[in-house]
PDB file of C-alpha atoms in Angstrom:
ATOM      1  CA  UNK X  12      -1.347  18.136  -7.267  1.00 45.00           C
ATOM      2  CA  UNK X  13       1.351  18.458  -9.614  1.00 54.00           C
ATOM      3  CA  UNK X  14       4.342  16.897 -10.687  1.00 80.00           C
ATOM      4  CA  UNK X  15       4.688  12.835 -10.305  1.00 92.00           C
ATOM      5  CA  UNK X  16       2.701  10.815  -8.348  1.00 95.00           C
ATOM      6  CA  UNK X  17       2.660   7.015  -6.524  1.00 96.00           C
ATOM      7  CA  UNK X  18      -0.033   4.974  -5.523  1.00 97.00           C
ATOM      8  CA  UNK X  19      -0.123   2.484  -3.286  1.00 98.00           C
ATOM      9  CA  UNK X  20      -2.873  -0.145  -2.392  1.00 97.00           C
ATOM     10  CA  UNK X  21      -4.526  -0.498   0.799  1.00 98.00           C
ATOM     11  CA  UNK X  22      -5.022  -4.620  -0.212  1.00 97.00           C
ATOM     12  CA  UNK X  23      -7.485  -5.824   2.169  1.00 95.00           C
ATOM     13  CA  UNK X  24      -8.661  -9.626   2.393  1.00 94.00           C
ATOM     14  CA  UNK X  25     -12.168 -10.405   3.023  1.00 90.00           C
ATOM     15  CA  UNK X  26     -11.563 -11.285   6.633  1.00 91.00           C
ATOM     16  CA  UNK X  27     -11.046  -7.900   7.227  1.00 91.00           C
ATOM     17  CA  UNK X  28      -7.315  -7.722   7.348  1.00 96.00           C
ATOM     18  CA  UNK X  29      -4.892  -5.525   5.532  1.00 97.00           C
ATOM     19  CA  UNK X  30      -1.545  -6.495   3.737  1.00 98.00           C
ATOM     20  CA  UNK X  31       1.598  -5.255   4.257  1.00 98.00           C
ATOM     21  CA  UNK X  32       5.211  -5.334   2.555  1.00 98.00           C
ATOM     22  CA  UNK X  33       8.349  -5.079   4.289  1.00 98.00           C
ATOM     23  CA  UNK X  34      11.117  -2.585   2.450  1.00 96.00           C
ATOM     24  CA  UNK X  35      14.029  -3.999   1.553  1.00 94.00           C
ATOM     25  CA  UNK X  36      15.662  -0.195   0.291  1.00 91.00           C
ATOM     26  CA  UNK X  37      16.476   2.460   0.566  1.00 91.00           C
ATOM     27  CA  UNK X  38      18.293   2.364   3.766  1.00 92.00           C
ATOM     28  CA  UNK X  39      16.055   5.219   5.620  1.00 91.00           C
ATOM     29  CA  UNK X  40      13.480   2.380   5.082  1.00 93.00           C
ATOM     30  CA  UNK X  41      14.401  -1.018   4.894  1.00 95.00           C
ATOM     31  CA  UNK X  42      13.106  -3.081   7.262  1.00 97.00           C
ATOM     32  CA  UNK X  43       9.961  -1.108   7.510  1.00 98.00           C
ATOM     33  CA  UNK X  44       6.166  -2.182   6.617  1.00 98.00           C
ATOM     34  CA  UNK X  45       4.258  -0.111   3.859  1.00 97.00           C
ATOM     35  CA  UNK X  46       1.589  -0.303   1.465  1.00 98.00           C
ATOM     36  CA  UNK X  47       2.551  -1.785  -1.443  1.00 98.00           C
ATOM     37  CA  UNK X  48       2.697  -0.085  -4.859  1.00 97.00           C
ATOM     38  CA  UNK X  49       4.948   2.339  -6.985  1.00 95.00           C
ATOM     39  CA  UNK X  50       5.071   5.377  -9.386  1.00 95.00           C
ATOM     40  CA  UNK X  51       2.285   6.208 -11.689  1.00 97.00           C
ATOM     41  CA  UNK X  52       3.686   6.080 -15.279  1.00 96.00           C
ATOM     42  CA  UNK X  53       3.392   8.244 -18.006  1.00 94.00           C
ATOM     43  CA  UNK X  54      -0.075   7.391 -19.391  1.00 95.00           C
ATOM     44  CA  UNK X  55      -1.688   5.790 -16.529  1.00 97.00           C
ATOM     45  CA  UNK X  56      -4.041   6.807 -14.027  1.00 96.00           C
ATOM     46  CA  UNK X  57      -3.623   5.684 -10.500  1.00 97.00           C
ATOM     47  CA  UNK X  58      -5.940   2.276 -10.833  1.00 98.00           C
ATOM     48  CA  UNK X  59      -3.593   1.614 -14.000  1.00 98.00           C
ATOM     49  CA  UNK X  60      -0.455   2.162 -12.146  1.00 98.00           C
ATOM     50  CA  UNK X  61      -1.395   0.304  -8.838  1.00 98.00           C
ATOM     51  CA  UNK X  62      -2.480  -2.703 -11.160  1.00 98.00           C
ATOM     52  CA  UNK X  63       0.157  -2.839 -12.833  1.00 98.00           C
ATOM     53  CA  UNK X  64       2.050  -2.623  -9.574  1.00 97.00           C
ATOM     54  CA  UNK X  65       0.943  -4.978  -7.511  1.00 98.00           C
ATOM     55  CA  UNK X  66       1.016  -7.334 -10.461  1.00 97.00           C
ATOM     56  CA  UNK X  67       4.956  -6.737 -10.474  1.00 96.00           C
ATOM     57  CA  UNK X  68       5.803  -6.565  -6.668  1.00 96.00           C
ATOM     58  CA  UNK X  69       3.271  -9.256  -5.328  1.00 97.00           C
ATOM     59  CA  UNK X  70       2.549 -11.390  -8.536  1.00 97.00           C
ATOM     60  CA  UNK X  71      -1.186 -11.014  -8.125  1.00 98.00           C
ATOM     61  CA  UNK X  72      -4.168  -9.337 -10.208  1.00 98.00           C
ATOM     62  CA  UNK X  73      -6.313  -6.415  -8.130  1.00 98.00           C
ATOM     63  CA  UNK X  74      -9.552  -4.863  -8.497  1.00 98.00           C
ATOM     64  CA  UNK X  75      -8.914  -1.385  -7.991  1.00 98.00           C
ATOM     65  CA  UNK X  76     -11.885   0.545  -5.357  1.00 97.00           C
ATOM     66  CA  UNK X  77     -11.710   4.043  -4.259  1.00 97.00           C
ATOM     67  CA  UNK X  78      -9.090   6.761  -3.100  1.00 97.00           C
ATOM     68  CA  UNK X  79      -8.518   6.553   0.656  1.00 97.00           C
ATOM     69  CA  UNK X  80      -8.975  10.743   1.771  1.00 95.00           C
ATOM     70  CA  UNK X  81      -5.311  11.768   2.673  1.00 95.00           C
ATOM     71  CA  UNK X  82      -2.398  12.636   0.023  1.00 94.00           C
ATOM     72  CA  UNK X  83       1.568  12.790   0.979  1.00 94.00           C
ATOM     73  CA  UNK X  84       3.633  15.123  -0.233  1.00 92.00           C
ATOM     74  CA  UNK X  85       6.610  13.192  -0.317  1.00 88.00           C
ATOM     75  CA  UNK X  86       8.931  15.986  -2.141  1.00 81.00           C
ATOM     76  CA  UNK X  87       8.013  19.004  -4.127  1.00 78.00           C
ATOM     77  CA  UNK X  88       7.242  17.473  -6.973  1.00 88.00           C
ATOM     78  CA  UNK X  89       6.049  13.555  -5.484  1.00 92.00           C
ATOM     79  CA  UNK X  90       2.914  13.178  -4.532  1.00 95.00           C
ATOM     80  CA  UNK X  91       1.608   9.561  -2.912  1.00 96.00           C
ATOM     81  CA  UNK X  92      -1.914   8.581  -2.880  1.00 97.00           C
ATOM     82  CA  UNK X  93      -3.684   5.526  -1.908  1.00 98.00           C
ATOM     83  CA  UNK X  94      -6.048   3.260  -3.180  1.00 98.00           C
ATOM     84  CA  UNK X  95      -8.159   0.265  -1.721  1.00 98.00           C
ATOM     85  CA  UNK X  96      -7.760  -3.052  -3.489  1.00 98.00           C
ATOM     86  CA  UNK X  97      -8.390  -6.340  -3.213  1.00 96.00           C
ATOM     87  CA  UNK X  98      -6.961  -9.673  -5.069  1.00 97.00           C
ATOM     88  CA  UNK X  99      -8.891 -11.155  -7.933  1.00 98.00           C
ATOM     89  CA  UNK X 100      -6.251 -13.405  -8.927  1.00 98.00           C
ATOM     90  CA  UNK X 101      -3.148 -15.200  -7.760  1.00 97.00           C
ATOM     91  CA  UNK X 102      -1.663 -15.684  -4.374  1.00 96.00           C
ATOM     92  CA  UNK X 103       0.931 -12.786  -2.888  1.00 97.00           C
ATOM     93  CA  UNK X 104       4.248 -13.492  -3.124  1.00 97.00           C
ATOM     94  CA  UNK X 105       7.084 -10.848  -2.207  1.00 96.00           C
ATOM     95  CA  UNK X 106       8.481 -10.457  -5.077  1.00 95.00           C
ATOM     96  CA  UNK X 107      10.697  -6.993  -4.505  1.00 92.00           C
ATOM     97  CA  UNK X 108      10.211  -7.236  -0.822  1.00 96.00           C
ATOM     98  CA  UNK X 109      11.616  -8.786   2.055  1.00 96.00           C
ATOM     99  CA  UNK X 110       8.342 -10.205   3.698  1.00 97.00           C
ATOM    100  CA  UNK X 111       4.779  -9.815   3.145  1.00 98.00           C
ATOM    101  CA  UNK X 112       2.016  -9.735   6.215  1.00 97.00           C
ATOM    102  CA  UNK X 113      -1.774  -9.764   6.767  1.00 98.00           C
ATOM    103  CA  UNK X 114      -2.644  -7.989   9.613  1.00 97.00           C
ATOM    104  CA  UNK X 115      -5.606  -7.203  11.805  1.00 96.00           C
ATOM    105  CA  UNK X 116      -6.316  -3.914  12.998  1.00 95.00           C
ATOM    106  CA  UNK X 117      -4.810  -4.435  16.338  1.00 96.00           C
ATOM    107  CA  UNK X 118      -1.608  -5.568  14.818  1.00 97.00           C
ATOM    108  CA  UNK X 119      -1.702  -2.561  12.513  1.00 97.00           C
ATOM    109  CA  UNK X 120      -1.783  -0.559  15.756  1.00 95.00           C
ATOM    110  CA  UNK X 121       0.628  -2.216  17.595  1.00 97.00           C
ATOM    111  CA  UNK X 122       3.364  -2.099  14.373  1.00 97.00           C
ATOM    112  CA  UNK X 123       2.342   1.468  13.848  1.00 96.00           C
ATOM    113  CA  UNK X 124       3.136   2.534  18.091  1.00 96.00           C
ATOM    114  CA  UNK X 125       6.198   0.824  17.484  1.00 98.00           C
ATOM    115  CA  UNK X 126       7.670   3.079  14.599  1.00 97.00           C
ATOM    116  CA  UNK X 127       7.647  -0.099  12.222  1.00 98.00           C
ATOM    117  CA  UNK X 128       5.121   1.740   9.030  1.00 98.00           C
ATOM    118  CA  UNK X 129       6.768   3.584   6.623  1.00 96.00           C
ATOM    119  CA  UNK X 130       6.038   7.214   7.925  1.00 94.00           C
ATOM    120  CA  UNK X 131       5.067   8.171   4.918  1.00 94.00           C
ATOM    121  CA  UNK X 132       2.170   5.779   5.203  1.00 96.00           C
ATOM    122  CA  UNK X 133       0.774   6.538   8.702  1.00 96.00           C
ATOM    123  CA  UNK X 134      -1.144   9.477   7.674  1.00 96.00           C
ATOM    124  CA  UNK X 135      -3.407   6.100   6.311  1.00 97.00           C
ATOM    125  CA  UNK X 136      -3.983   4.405   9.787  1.00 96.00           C
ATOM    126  CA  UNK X 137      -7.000   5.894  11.105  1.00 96.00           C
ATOM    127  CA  UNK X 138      -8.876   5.429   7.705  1.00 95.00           C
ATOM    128  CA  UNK X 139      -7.080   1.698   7.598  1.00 96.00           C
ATOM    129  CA  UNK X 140      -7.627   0.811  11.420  1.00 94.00           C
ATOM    130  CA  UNK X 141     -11.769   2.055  10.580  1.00 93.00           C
ATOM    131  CA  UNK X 142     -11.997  -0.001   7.847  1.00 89.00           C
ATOM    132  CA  UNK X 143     -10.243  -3.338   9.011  1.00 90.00           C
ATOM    133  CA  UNK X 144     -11.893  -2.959  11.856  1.00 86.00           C
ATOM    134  CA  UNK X 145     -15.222  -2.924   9.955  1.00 80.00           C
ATOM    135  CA  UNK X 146     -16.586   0.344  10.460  1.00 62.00           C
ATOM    136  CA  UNK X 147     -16.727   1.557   7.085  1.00 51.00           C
ATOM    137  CA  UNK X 148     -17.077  -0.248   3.916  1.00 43.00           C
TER     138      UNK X 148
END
């Protein structure tokens, strides 16, 4: 993996469900539902950069858990990974995004069979539907 790299955080609640951010840009995107997060900055490692993330974008303080298995190559030199999280402090507010959304794993499914994830994201929703669903921990 070379190049630059963005995390995002698989932010689950523990009721099982997952959170999800609605785009507001680029175009190609907006409107759509992702896992929150952004670029890893010089410096950081991925738990740095998703904290410091999610502290920006939803206004809340995460621990950081492990790497879901999957990697996007979004471009040749941008590489997105993801990470699970959960919130240790504060309350989500969408701060750079148009909505924010807890879902269940049937949701997940039914927003992700209607084209309304980020595509970049959906190589995430079999690991996310196990986990939300409770079959892995």
């Amino acid at each position: 993996m070379s190049g630059r790299m963005v995390v995002a955080g698989a932010v689950t609640s523990a009721d099982g469900r997952l959170l999800l951010a609605q785009r507001r840009y680029p175009p190609e995107v907006a409107g759509l539902w992702e896992l929150p997060g952004g670029k890893v900055e010089e410096g950081e490692d991925p738990a740095q950069a998703l904290r410091r993330e999610l502290r920006e974008e939803l206004d809340v303080d995460v621990e950081v858990g492990t790497r879901l298995e999957r990697s996007v190559e979004l471009a040749h030199d941008l590489t997105l990974v993801a990470l699970w999280a959960r919130i240790v402090g504060g309350e989500p507010r969408a701060v750079e995004h148009s909505r924010l959304r807890w879902v269940t794993v049937d949701e997940l499914d039914e927003m992700a069979a209607s084209g309304a994830i980020v595509p970049a994201d959906t190589v995430w929703l079999p690991e996310l539907s196990l986990r939300i669903s409770g079959g892995a921990h």
